[in-house]
mmCIF file of C-alpha atoms in Angstrom:
data_model
loop_
_atom_site.group_PDB
_atom_site.id
_atom_site.type_symbol
_atom_site.label_atom_id
_atom_site.label_comp_id
_atom_site.label_asym_id
_atom_site.label_seq_id
_atom_site.Cartn_x
_atom_site.Cartn_y
_atom_site.Cartn_z
ATOM 1 C CA MET A 14 28.913 158.226 152.492
ATOM 2 C CA ASN A 15 32.329 157.188 151.161
ATOM 3 C CA GLN A 16 32.901 155.014 154.229
ATOM 4 C CA ARG A 17 29.489 153.355 153.725
ATOM 5 C CA ARG A 18 30.341 152.664 150.055
ATOM 6 C CA ARG A 19 33.656 151.158 151.101
ATOM 7 C CA LEU A 20 31.870 148.871 153.592
ATOM 8 C CA ILE A 21 29.311 147.809 150.955
ATOM 9 C CA GLY A 22 32.114 147.223 148.454
ATOM 10 C CA ARG A 23 34.036 145.144 150.977
ATOM 11 C CA ARG A 24 30.950 143.086 151.794
ATOM 12 C CA SER A 25 30.274 142.506 148.078
ATOM 13 C CA PHE A 26 33.885 141.478 147.544
ATOM 14 C CA LEU A 27 33.788 139.059 150.490
ATOM 15 C CA PHE A 28 30.425 137.690 149.322
ATOM 16 C CA SER A 29 31.884 137.125 145.845
ATOM 17 C CA LEU A 30 34.863 135.329 147.330
ATOM 18 C CA GLY A 31 32.501 133.191 149.378
ATOM 19 C CA SER A 32 30.384 132.370 146.348
ATOM 20 C CA LEU A 33 33.453 131.465 144.315
ATOM 21 C CA ALA A 34 34.727 129.311 147.150
ATOM 22 C CA THR A 35 31.363 127.547 147.383
ATOM 23 C CA MET A 36 31.209 126.946 143.630
ATOM 24 C CA SER A 37 34.792 125.724 143.664
ATOM 25 C CA ALA A 38 34.017 123.344 146.527
ATOM 26 C CA VAL A 39 30.970 122.006 144.678
ATOM 27 C CA ALA A 40 33.027 121.506 141.519
ATOM 28 C CA MET A 41 35.767 119.777 143.492
ATOM 29 C CA SER A 42 33.267 117.561 145.314
ATOM 30 C CA LYS A 43 31.665 116.587 141.987
ATOM 31 C CA ALA A 44 35.074 115.807 140.501
ATOM 32 C CA ALA A 45 35.994 113.825 143.618
ATOM 33 C CA TYR A 46 32.708 111.909 143.384
ATOM 34 C CA GLN A 47 33.344 111.092 139.729
ATOM 35 C CA ASN A 48 36.870 109.920 140.538
ATOM 36 C CA GLN A 49 35.475 107.692 143.277
ATOM 37 C CA GLN A 50 32.904 106.308 140.850
ATOM 38 C CA ILE A 51 35.589 105.541 138.272
ATOM 39 C CA GLN A 52 37.851 103.898 140.841
ATOM 40 C CA ALA A 53 34.944 101.811 142.095
ATOM 41 C CA LEU A 54 34.148 100.655 138.554
ATOM 42 C CA ASP A 55 37.645 99.334 137.867
ATOM 43 C CA ASN A 56 38.512 95.964 139.338
ATOM 44 C CA PRO A 57 42.023 94.851 138.326
ATOM 45 C CA ASN A 58 41.219 91.285 139.390
ATOM 46 C CA ARG A 59 38.145 91.010 137.225
ATOM 47 C CA ASN A 60 38.583 88.748 134.218
ATOM 48 C CA PHE A 61 36.499 88.424 131.106
ATOM 49 C CA ILE A 62 37.431 84.904 130.080
ATOM 50 C CA ILE A 63 35.150 83.290 127.508
ATOM 51 C CA THR A 64 34.901 80.021 125.644
ATOM 52 C CA GLU A 65 36.200 80.483 122.116
ATOM 53 C CA GLY A 66 34.581 79.599 118.841
ATOM 54 C CA PHE A 67 31.307 81.494 118.707
ATOM 55 C CA SER A 68 30.433 84.924 117.338
ATOM 56 C CA LEU A 69 28.251 87.386 119.219
ATOM 57 C CA LYS A 70 25.226 86.583 117.077
ATOM 58 C CA GLU A 71 25.709 82.850 117.689
ATOM 59 C CA ARG A 72 26.007 83.308 121.452
ATOM 60 C CA ALA A 73 22.895 85.477 121.497
ATOM 61 C CA ALA A 74 20.929 83.023 119.349
ATOM 62 C CA LYS A 75 21.708 80.167 121.765
ATOM 63 C CA LYS A 76 19.625 82.037 124.358
ATOM 64 C CA GLY A 77 16.854 83.135 122.014
ATOM 65 C CA LEU A 78 18.288 86.652 121.695
ATOM 66 C CA ILE A 79 19.229 88.838 118.738
ATOM 67 C CA TYR A 80 22.515 90.729 118.516
ATOM 68 C CA GLY A 81 23.323 93.377 115.939
ATOM 69 C CA ALA A 82 24.897 96.758 115.319
ATOM 70 C CA ALA A 83 24.206 100.052 113.627
ATOM 71 C CA THR A 84 26.353 100.945 110.652
ATOM 72 C CA ARG A 85 26.458 103.125 107.553
ATOM 73 C CA GLN A 86 26.668 102.338 103.875
ATOM 74 C CA ILE A 87 29.771 104.488 103.467
ATOM 75 C CA ASP A 88 31.683 102.453 106.078
ATOM 76 C CA LEU A 89 30.647 99.072 104.707
ATOM 77 C CA LEU A 90 31.710 100.127 101.220
ATOM 78 C CA SER A 91 35.053 101.555 102.291
ATOM 79 C CA ASN A 92 36.309 98.788 104.582
ATOM 80 C CA ALA A 93 36.040 95.125 103.651
ATOM 81 C CA SER A 94 37.371 93.967 107.038
ATOM 82 C CA TYR A 95 34.712 95.976 108.800
ATOM 83 C CA ALA A 96 31.956 94.652 106.536
ATOM 84 C CA ALA A 97 33.164 91.113 107.242
ATOM 85 C CA ALA A 98 33.072 91.772 110.994
ATOM 86 C CA ILE A 99 29.500 93.078 110.711
ATOM 87 C CA VAL A 100 28.452 89.939 108.843
ATOM 88 C CA HIS A 101 30.291 87.627 111.249
ATOM 89 C CA ASN A 102 28.918 89.130 114.451
ATOM 90 C CA CYS A 103 25.499 90.594 113.632
ATOM 91 C CA SER A 104 22.185 88.888 112.968
ATOM 92 C CA VAL A 105 20.421 92.249 112.670
ATOM 93 C CA LEU A 106 21.604 95.304 110.750
ATOM 94 C CA VAL A 107 20.584 98.862 111.653
ATOM 95 C CA PRO A 108 21.227 101.540 109.027
ATOM 96 C CA GLU A 109 22.522 104.427 111.146
ATOM 97 C CA TRP A 110 21.689 107.197 108.635
ATOM 98 C CA GLU A 111 19.890 105.750 105.682
ATOM 99 C CA PHE A 112 16.298 105.542 106.974
ATOM 100 C CA LYS A 113 16.326 108.969 108.632
ATOM 101 C CA TRP A 114 14.762 111.836 106.696
ATOM 102 C CA ALA A 115 18.228 113.405 106.375
ATOM 103 C CA ALA A 116 21.479 112.479 108.115
ATOM 104 C CA GLY A 117 25.189 112.695 107.352
ATOM 105 C CA ASN A 118 25.725 112.418 103.630
ATOM 106 C CA THR A 119 22.347 110.788 102.934
ATOM 107 C CA THR A 120 18.939 112.372 102.362
ATOM 108 C CA LEU A 121 15.989 110.021 102.122
ATOM 109 C CA ARG A 122 13.590 112.915 101.524
ATOM 110 C CA PRO A 123 15.305 115.532 99.296
ATOM 111 C CA SER A 124 12.037 117.448 98.924
ATOM 112 C CA ALA A 125 8.422 117.225 100.040
ATOM 113 C CA ASP A 126 7.440 115.385 96.870
ATOM 114 C CA ARG A 127 10.544 113.260 96.240
ATOM 115 C CA PHE A 128 12.292 110.300 97.894
ATOM 116 C CA ASP A 129 15.773 108.910 97.260
ATOM 117 C CA PHE A 130 15.872 105.213 98.163
ATOM 118 C CA SER A 131 19.313 104.427 96.757
ATOM 119 C CA ALA A 132 21.085 104.241 100.147
ATOM 120 C CA PRO A 133 18.400 102.355 102.133
ATOM 121 C CA ASP A 134 17.883 99.972 99.202
ATOM 122 C CA TRP A 135 21.606 99.193 99.265
ATOM 123 C CA MET A 136 21.481 98.522 103.010
ATOM 124 C CA ALA A 137 18.397 96.326 102.635
ATOM 125 C CA ASN A 138 20.132 94.316 99.910
ATOM 126 C CA PHE A 139 23.273 93.947 102.045
ATOM 127 C CA ALA A 140 21.216 92.572 104.932
ATOM 128 C CA ALA A 141 19.278 90.187 102.683
ATOM 129 C CA THR A 142 22.457 88.963 100.982
ATOM 130 C CA HIS A 143 23.965 88.050 104.354
ATOM 131 C CA ASN A 144 20.800 86.630 105.926
ATOM 132 C CA GLN A 145 20.525 89.465 108.417
ATOM 133 C CA LEU A 146 17.394 90.993 109.866
ATOM 134 C CA LEU A 147 16.889 94.691 109.125
ATOM 135 C CA ARG A 148 15.763 97.451 111.494
ATOM 136 C CA GLY A 149 14.251 100.734 110.400
ATOM 137 C CA HIS A 150 15.517 103.808 112.285
ATOM 138 C CA THR A 151 13.569 106.094 112.423
ATOM 139 C CA LEU A 152 10.221 107.281 111.000
ATOM 140 C CA VAL A 153 9.330 110.173 113.324
ATOM 141 C CA TRP A 154 11.974 112.253 115.104
ATOM 142 C CA HIS A 155 12.461 115.917 115.893
ATOM 143 C CA ASP A 156 16.057 115.739 114.634
ATOM 144 C CA SER A 157 17.634 114.872 111.254
ATOM 145 C CA LEU A 158 14.944 116.713 109.337
ATOM 146 C CA PRO A 159 15.835 118.072 105.877
ATOM 147 C CA THR A 160 16.442 121.785 105.364
ATOM 148 C CA TRP A 161 13.159 122.250 103.489
ATOM 149 C CA PHE A 162 11.076 120.923 106.380
ATOM 150 C CA ARG A 163 10.841 124.120 108.441
ATOM 151 C CA LYS A 164 9.798 126.279 105.494
ATOM 152 C CA THR A 165 7.394 123.793 103.952
ATOM 153 C CA VAL A 166 5.611 121.967 106.769
ATOM 154 C CA ASN A 167 2.879 123.542 108.895
ATOM 155 C CA SER A 168 -0.163 122.551 110.936
ATOM 156 C CA HIS A 169 -2.283 122.362 107.785
ATOM 157 C CA ASN A 170 -0.167 119.877 105.835
ATOM 158 C CA ALA A 171 1.855 118.054 108.526
ATOM 159 C CA ALA A 172 -0.556 115.120 108.941
ATOM 160 C CA ARG A 173 -0.729 114.586 105.176
ATOM 161 C CA LEU A 174 3.059 114.773 104.860
ATOM 162 C CA LEU A 175 3.597 112.304 107.719
ATOM 163 C CA GLU A 176 1.047 109.889 106.280
ATOM 164 C CA ASN A 177 2.707 110.077 102.871
ATOM 165 C CA HIS A 178 6.154 109.522 104.393
ATOM 166 C CA ILE A 179 5.208 106.488 106.463
ATOM 167 C CA GLN A 180 3.105 104.868 103.756
ATOM 168 C CA THR A 181 5.765 105.359 101.101
ATOM 169 C CA VAL A 182 8.759 104.241 103.161
ATOM 170 C CA VAL A 183 7.196 101.446 105.201
ATOM 171 C CA LYS A 184 5.328 99.883 102.279
ATOM 172 C CA ARG A 185 8.508 99.826 100.199
ATOM 173 C CA TYR A 186 10.251 97.665 102.808
ATOM 174 C CA ALA A 187 7.225 95.739 104.074
ATOM 175 C CA GLY A 188 8.191 92.125 104.698
ATOM 176 C CA LYS A 189 11.887 93.033 104.856
ATOM 177 C CA ILE A 190 11.909 94.874 108.199
ATOM 178 C CA HIS A 191 12.166 93.139 111.562
ATOM 179 C CA SER A 192 11.278 96.267 113.548
ATOM 180 C CA TRP A 193 10.710 99.990 113.122
ATOM 181 C CA ASP A 194 11.651 102.739 115.541
ATOM 182 C CA VAL A 195 8.355 104.422 114.768
ATOM 183 C CA VAL A 196 8.797 107.376 117.123
ATOM 184 C CA ASN A 197 12.158 108.395 118.545
ATOM 185 C CA GLU A 198 12.887 110.468 121.673
ATOM 186 C CA ALA A 199 9.471 112.023 122.245
ATOM 187 C CA ILE A 200 9.903 112.403 126.024
ATOM 188 C CA LYS A 201 11.701 115.292 127.737
ATOM 189 C CA PRO A 202 10.391 116.203 131.219
ATOM 190 C CA GLU A 203 12.632 119.308 131.283
ATOM 191 C CA ASP A 204 10.361 120.905 128.665
ATOM 192 C CA GLY A 205 7.823 121.345 131.437
ATOM 193 C CA ARG A 206 4.717 119.726 130.002
ATOM 194 C CA TYR A 207 2.428 117.822 132.383
ATOM 195 C CA ASP A 208 2.775 114.672 130.269
ATOM 196 C CA GLY A 209 6.570 114.857 129.894
ATOM 197 C CA LEU A 210 6.401 115.135 126.111
ATOM 198 C CA ARG A 211 9.241 116.836 124.303
ATOM 199 C CA ILE A 212 8.187 120.003 122.514
ATOM 200 C CA THR A 213 8.944 119.106 118.901
ATOM 201 C CA PRO A 214 7.768 120.327 115.500
ATOM 202 C CA TRP A 215 5.459 117.293 115.328
ATOM 203 C CA LEU A 216 3.915 118.080 118.707
ATOM 204 C CA LYS A 217 3.406 121.735 117.820
ATOM 205 C CA MET A 218 1.783 120.968 114.484
ATOM 206 C CA LEU A 219 -0.215 117.824 115.271
ATOM 207 C CA GLY A 220 -0.673 117.754 119.050
ATOM 208 C CA LYS A 221 0.154 114.841 121.348
ATOM 209 C CA ASN A 222 -1.771 112.328 119.223
ATOM 210 C CA TYR A 223 0.956 112.420 116.572
ATOM 211 C CA ILE A 224 2.553 109.435 118.321
ATOM 212 C CA ASP A 225 -0.595 107.315 118.152
ATOM 213 C CA LEU A 226 -1.095 108.387 114.530
ATOM 214 C CA ALA A 227 2.433 107.331 113.545
ATOM 215 C CA PHE A 228 2.007 103.856 115.027
ATOM 216 C CA HIS A 229 -1.362 103.307 113.351
ATOM 217 C CA LEU A 230 0.016 104.419 109.982
ATOM 218 C CA THR A 231 3.038 102.121 110.322
ATOM 219 C CA ALA A 232 0.938 99.124 111.364
ATOM 220 C CA ALA A 233 -1.337 99.633 108.371
ATOM 221 C CA ALA A 234 1.627 99.820 105.978
ATOM 222 C CA ASP A 235 3.412 96.742 107.393
ATOM 223 C CA PRO A 236 1.302 94.576 109.726
ATOM 224 C CA ASP A 237 4.170 92.119 110.351
ATOM 225 C CA ALA A 238 6.875 94.509 111.615
ATOM 226 C CA LEU A 239 7.598 94.941 115.323
ATOM 227 C CA LEU A 240 6.746 98.548 116.200
ATOM 228 C CA VAL A 241 8.976 100.271 118.739
ATOM 229 C CA TYR A 242 9.040 103.487 120.757
ATOM 230 C CA ASN A 243 12.736 104.372 121.237
ATOM 231 C CA ASP A 244 14.384 106.698 123.804
ATOM 232 C CA PHE A 245 17.552 107.437 125.790
ATOM 233 C CA GLY A 246 18.362 108.496 129.358
ATOM 234 C CA LEU A 247 16.569 105.595 131.065
ATOM 235 C CA ASP A 248 19.539 103.832 132.642
ATOM 236 C CA TYR A 249 20.909 105.613 135.708
ATOM 237 C CA ASP A 250 19.921 106.389 139.280
ATOM 238 C CA THR A 251 19.466 110.155 138.966
ATOM 239 C CA PRO A 252 16.397 112.363 139.554
ATOM 240 C CA GLU A 253 16.398 113.377 135.879
ATOM 241 C CA GLN A 254 16.443 109.819 134.581
ATOM 242 C CA GLU A 255 13.924 108.680 137.187
ATOM 243 C CA ALA A 256 11.564 111.406 135.948
ATOM 244 C CA LYS A 257 12.122 110.273 132.378
ATOM 245 C CA ARG A 258 11.436 106.627 133.228
ATOM 246 C CA THR A 259 8.198 107.699 134.881
ATOM 247 C CA ALA A 260 7.164 109.767 131.854
ATOM 248 C CA VAL A 261 8.001 106.953 129.436
ATOM 249 C CA LEU A 262 5.932 104.483 131.453
ATOM 250 C CA LYS A 263 3.019 106.931 131.426
ATOM 251 C CA LEU A 264 3.313 107.312 127.638
ATOM 252 C CA LEU A 265 3.368 103.544 127.157
ATOM 253 C CA GLU A 266 0.350 103.124 129.444
ATOM 254 C CA ASP A 267 -1.575 105.793 127.543
ATOM 255 C CA LEU A 268 -0.768 104.182 124.204
ATOM 256 C CA ARG A 269 -1.775 100.765 125.487
ATOM 257 C CA ASP A 270 -5.048 102.065 126.917
ATOM 258 C CA LYS A 271 -6.074 103.673 123.625
ATOM 259 C CA GLY A 272 -5.232 100.550 121.616
ATOM 260 C CA THR A 273 -2.183 101.909 119.822
ATOM 261 C CA PRO A 274 -0.363 99.120 117.907
ATOM 262 C CA ILE A 275 2.934 99.364 119.801
ATOM 263 C CA HIS A 276 4.916 96.209 120.480
ATOM 264 C CA ALA A 277 8.166 97.166 122.180
ATOM 265 C CA LEU A 278 10.230 99.778 123.997
ATOM 266 C CA GLY A 279 13.682 100.550 122.667
ATOM 267 C CA ILE A 280 16.208 101.560 125.349
ATOM 268 C CA GLN A 281 19.204 103.226 123.763
ATOM 269 C CA ALA A 282 21.648 102.596 126.639
ATOM 270 C CA HIS A 283 24.267 105.208 125.774
ATOM 271 C CA LEU A 284 26.262 104.745 128.974
ATOM 272 C CA SER A 285 28.745 107.155 130.606
ATOM 273 C CA PRO A 286 30.668 105.559 133.491
ATOM 274 C CA GLY A 287 31.934 107.969 136.114
ATOM 275 C CA GLU A 288 29.139 110.496 135.599
ATOM 276 C CA ASN A 289 26.143 108.701 137.102
ATOM 277 C CA LYS A 290 25.460 105.792 139.423
ATOM 278 C CA PHE A 291 24.093 102.574 137.959
ATOM 279 C CA ASN A 292 21.453 100.968 140.173
ATOM 280 C CA PRO A 293 20.609 97.431 138.987
ATOM 281 C CA SER A 294 17.472 97.269 141.139
ATOM 282 C CA LYS A 295 15.993 100.412 139.592
ATOM 283 C CA LEU A 296 16.698 99.281 136.039
ATOM 284 C CA ARG A 297 15.298 95.837 136.796
ATOM 285 C CA LYS A 298 12.090 97.370 138.220
ATOM 286 C CA PHE A 299 11.680 99.611 135.177
ATOM 287 C CA LEU A 300 12.071 96.670 132.814
ATOM 288 C CA GLN A 301 9.523 94.682 134.822
ATOM 289 C CA ASP A 302 7.056 97.575 134.620
ATOM 290 C CA VAL A 303 7.429 97.724 130.838
ATOM 291 C CA ALA A 304 7.103 93.956 130.500
ATOM 292 C CA SER A 305 3.948 93.962 132.646
ATOM 293 C CA MET A 306 2.214 95.899 129.844
ATOM 294 C CA GLY A 307 2.822 93.019 127.460
ATOM 295 C CA LEU A 308 5.604 94.857 125.630
ATOM 296 C CA LYS A 309 8.916 93.490 124.428
ATOM 297 C CA ILE A 310 12.143 95.392 125.154
ATOM 298 C CA MET A 311 15.120 96.003 122.895
ATOM 299 C CA ILE A 312 18.489 97.492 123.862
ATOM 300 C CA THR A 313 18.823 99.491 120.681
ATOM 301 C CA GLU A 314 21.893 101.771 120.620
ATOM 302 C CA MET A 315 24.343 100.593 123.256
ATOM 303 C CA ASP A 316 27.830 102.037 123.677
ATOM 304 C CA VAL A 317 30.011 103.103 126.601
ATOM 305 C CA ALA A 318 31.581 106.565 126.422
ATOM 306 C CA ASP A 319 35.060 106.769 127.969
ATOM 307 C CA LYS A 320 35.576 110.530 128.200
ATOM 308 C CA ARG A 321 35.772 110.389 132.026
ATOM 309 C CA LEU A 322 38.022 107.335 132.174
ATOM 310 C CA PRO A 323 41.825 107.281 132.612
ATOM 311 C CA THR A 324 44.197 107.372 129.655
ATOM 312 C CA ASP A 325 45.654 103.977 130.565
ATOM 313 C CA LEU A 326 44.213 101.568 127.981
ATOM 314 C CA LYS A 327 44.147 98.568 130.298
ATOM 315 C CA VAL A 328 42.193 100.429 132.935
ATOM 316 C CA ARG A 329 39.904 102.026 130.376
ATOM 317 C CA ASP A 330 39.107 98.826 128.488
ATOM 318 C CA ARG A 331 38.626 96.859 131.701
ATOM 319 C CA THR A 332 36.232 99.494 133.057
ATOM 320 C CA ILE A 333 34.233 99.669 129.828
ATOM 321 C CA ALA A 334 33.954 95.887 129.727
ATOM 322 C CA GLY A 335 32.684 95.863 133.301
ATOM 323 C CA VAL A 336 30.023 98.434 132.445
ATOM 324 C CA TYR A 337 28.833 96.342 129.498
ATOM 325 C CA GLU A 338 28.650 93.142 131.505
ATOM 326 C CA ASP A 339 26.996 94.690 134.565
ATOM 327 C CA TYR A 340 24.331 96.458 132.530
ATOM 328 C CA LEU A 341 23.570 93.551 130.223
ATOM 329 C CA SER A 342 23.564 91.004 133.037
ATOM 330 C CA THR A 343 20.832 93.042 134.694
ATOM 331 C CA ALA A 344 18.854 93.715 131.517
ATOM 332 C CA LEU A 345 18.976 90.161 130.189
ATOM 333 C CA ASP A 346 17.509 88.775 133.404
ATOM 334 C CA GLU A 347 14.224 90.209 132.109
ATOM 335 C CA GLN A 348 12.642 87.742 129.697
ATOM 336 C CA ALA A 349 10.948 90.545 127.754
ATOM 337 C CA VAL A 350 14.354 91.748 126.510
ATOM 338 C CA ILE A 351 14.730 90.189 123.065
ATOM 339 C CA ALA A 352 17.659 92.011 121.465
ATOM 340 C CA VAL A 353 20.919 93.838 122.136
ATOM 341 C CA ILE A 354 22.192 96.251 119.491
ATOM 342 C CA THR A 355 25.356 98.295 119.824
ATOM 343 C CA TRP A 356 25.571 101.669 118.093
ATOM 344 C CA GLY A 357 28.435 100.553 115.940
ATOM 345 C CA LEU A 358 30.751 97.581 116.141
ATOM 346 C CA SER A 359 34.229 99.087 115.784
ATOM 347 C CA ASP A 360 35.837 102.116 117.438
ATOM 348 C CA ARG A 361 36.886 103.159 113.951
ATOM 349 C CA TYR A 362 33.307 104.154 113.174
ATOM 350 C CA THR A 363 31.582 105.735 116.158
ATOM 351 C CA TYR A 364 29.724 109.008 116.618
ATOM 352 C CA VAL A 365 31.208 109.137 120.152
ATOM 353 C CA SER A 366 34.421 110.493 118.609
ATOM 354 C CA GLU A 367 32.570 113.722 117.859
ATOM 355 C CA SER A 368 29.795 113.785 120.445
ATOM 356 C CA GLN A 369 31.905 112.880 123.500
ATOM 357 C CA PRO A 370 35.607 113.304 122.699
ATOM 358 C CA ARG A 371 38.239 112.869 125.376
ATOM 359 C CA SER A 372 39.971 115.935 126.820
ATOM 360 C CA ASP A 373 43.356 114.236 126.312
ATOM 361 C CA ARG A 374 42.447 113.739 122.617
ATOM 362 C CA ALA A 375 43.109 110.016 122.876
ATOM 363 C CA PRO A 376 40.978 107.905 120.510
ATOM 364 C CA VAL A 377 37.699 106.826 122.095
ATOM 365 C CA ARG A 378 37.046 103.116 122.696
ATOM 366 C CA PRO A 379 33.299 102.647 123.276
ATOM 367 C CA LEU A 380 32.578 99.540 121.167
ATOM 368 C CA PRO A 381 33.306 95.774 121.049
ATOM 369 C CA LEU A 382 36.056 95.925 118.390
ATOM 370 C CA ASP A 383 38.989 98.325 118.197
ATOM 371 C CA ALA A 384 39.847 100.424 115.143
ATOM 372 C CA GLN A 385 41.741 97.467 113.626
ATOM 373 C CA MET A 386 38.710 95.156 114.000
ATOM 374 C CA GLN A 387 40.299 93.245 116.872
ATOM 375 C CA ARG A 388 38.221 92.044 119.804
ATOM 376 C CA LYS A 389 38.481 94.008 123.021
ATOM 377 C CA LEU A 390 37.428 93.116 126.545
ATOM 378 C CA ALA A 391 34.093 94.766 125.711
ATOM 379 C CA TRP A 392 33.483 92.029 123.123
ATOM 380 C CA ASN A 393 34.218 89.413 125.768
ATOM 381 C CA ALA A 394 31.930 91.160 128.242
ATOM 382 C CA ILE A 395 29.000 91.115 125.821
ATOM 383 C CA ALA A 396 29.756 87.479 124.993
ATOM 384 C CA ARG A 397 29.771 86.564 128.701
ATOM 385 C CA ALA A 398 26.478 88.379 129.259
ATOM 386 C CA PHE A 399 24.923 86.320 126.457
ATOM 387 C CA ASP A 400 26.481 83.086 127.719
ATOM 388 C CA ASN A 401 25.116 83.679 131.223
ATOM 389 C CA ALA A 402 21.692 84.968 130.202
ATOM 390 C CA PRO A 403 18.633 82.808 130.893
ATOM 391 C CA ASN A 404 17.072 81.059 127.920
ATOM 392 C CA ARG A 405 14.092 82.877 126.429
ATOM 393 C CA LYS A 406 10.884 80.901 126.939
#
């Protein structure tokens, strides 16, 4: 019996060693693959030369496109140089926090029966003062809900609360908004539903028709705004993102077939070079499929995370610029793409610092301007993509 136990113990030990070796090999192969991807992305001979004299918004406008950035009231108030850069480069302004139910240090909906419009009003006035378009982000989302929401909202009052929210907010800014992200991030195939819908509080309380309801309510409150469904994870050649693209297309088809007043798809384009493979043909096909439904397309939250990239600033900035230009060159070939919006303009103010920090603790550099408001190669790359884009018909 003791000998048998020793044999079983030895086999278990050897099996464990084998399993560890296999896991280690998989981890090493993944790391090696990522290193190969990063090396392939960097081309030391690639230049990003541009003609001088035009801002990003001017270059975009020459091709019938809109360029803008997301920002926050607190950053515009605290940094005059940053505010000037936003005005100089952006023809559309996206309040990053201020139109959400609750985000950061702002709360649009402090309670079920009270709104605080001080922050979004300020942002709307800033945009109007500087002749900028204004985007609303976002009316319906499973995240950034106020603390009272879970205790107060249920299947009996959710529809009434949503109707009150959309009517109150959208009507207040009717005529001032270029486009609304009506519903944000409603698709998540990993949740296991047949239709790919994310299991959210709205889905649980109102069923799948909450999306259609939100668009109808928004259209009634502001018939002139462009109404957008917005989502992430639609960019790369992976099984997960392919499944998400398929689910998003199915959602858009369903909405179209039932006559939902939806006008555009927002593609967030939060890119992570070195983690996944970019396949221009697959993105191009997806954009064509969306356009074939008569929908416009907006790149709504673009940035390029650098957590996998080398510490060397020249290599990092050159790689990030290449990612911007390659992605936008593909996307802008599709005539249905009408706008490019980066999720921030300067590295000084980016959520990537917290959401995807670097292991070496070096400052992240995902945006067109550095922390001192100086242009980087990423700025040039976006400019080149606009310069080389076909004119919108």
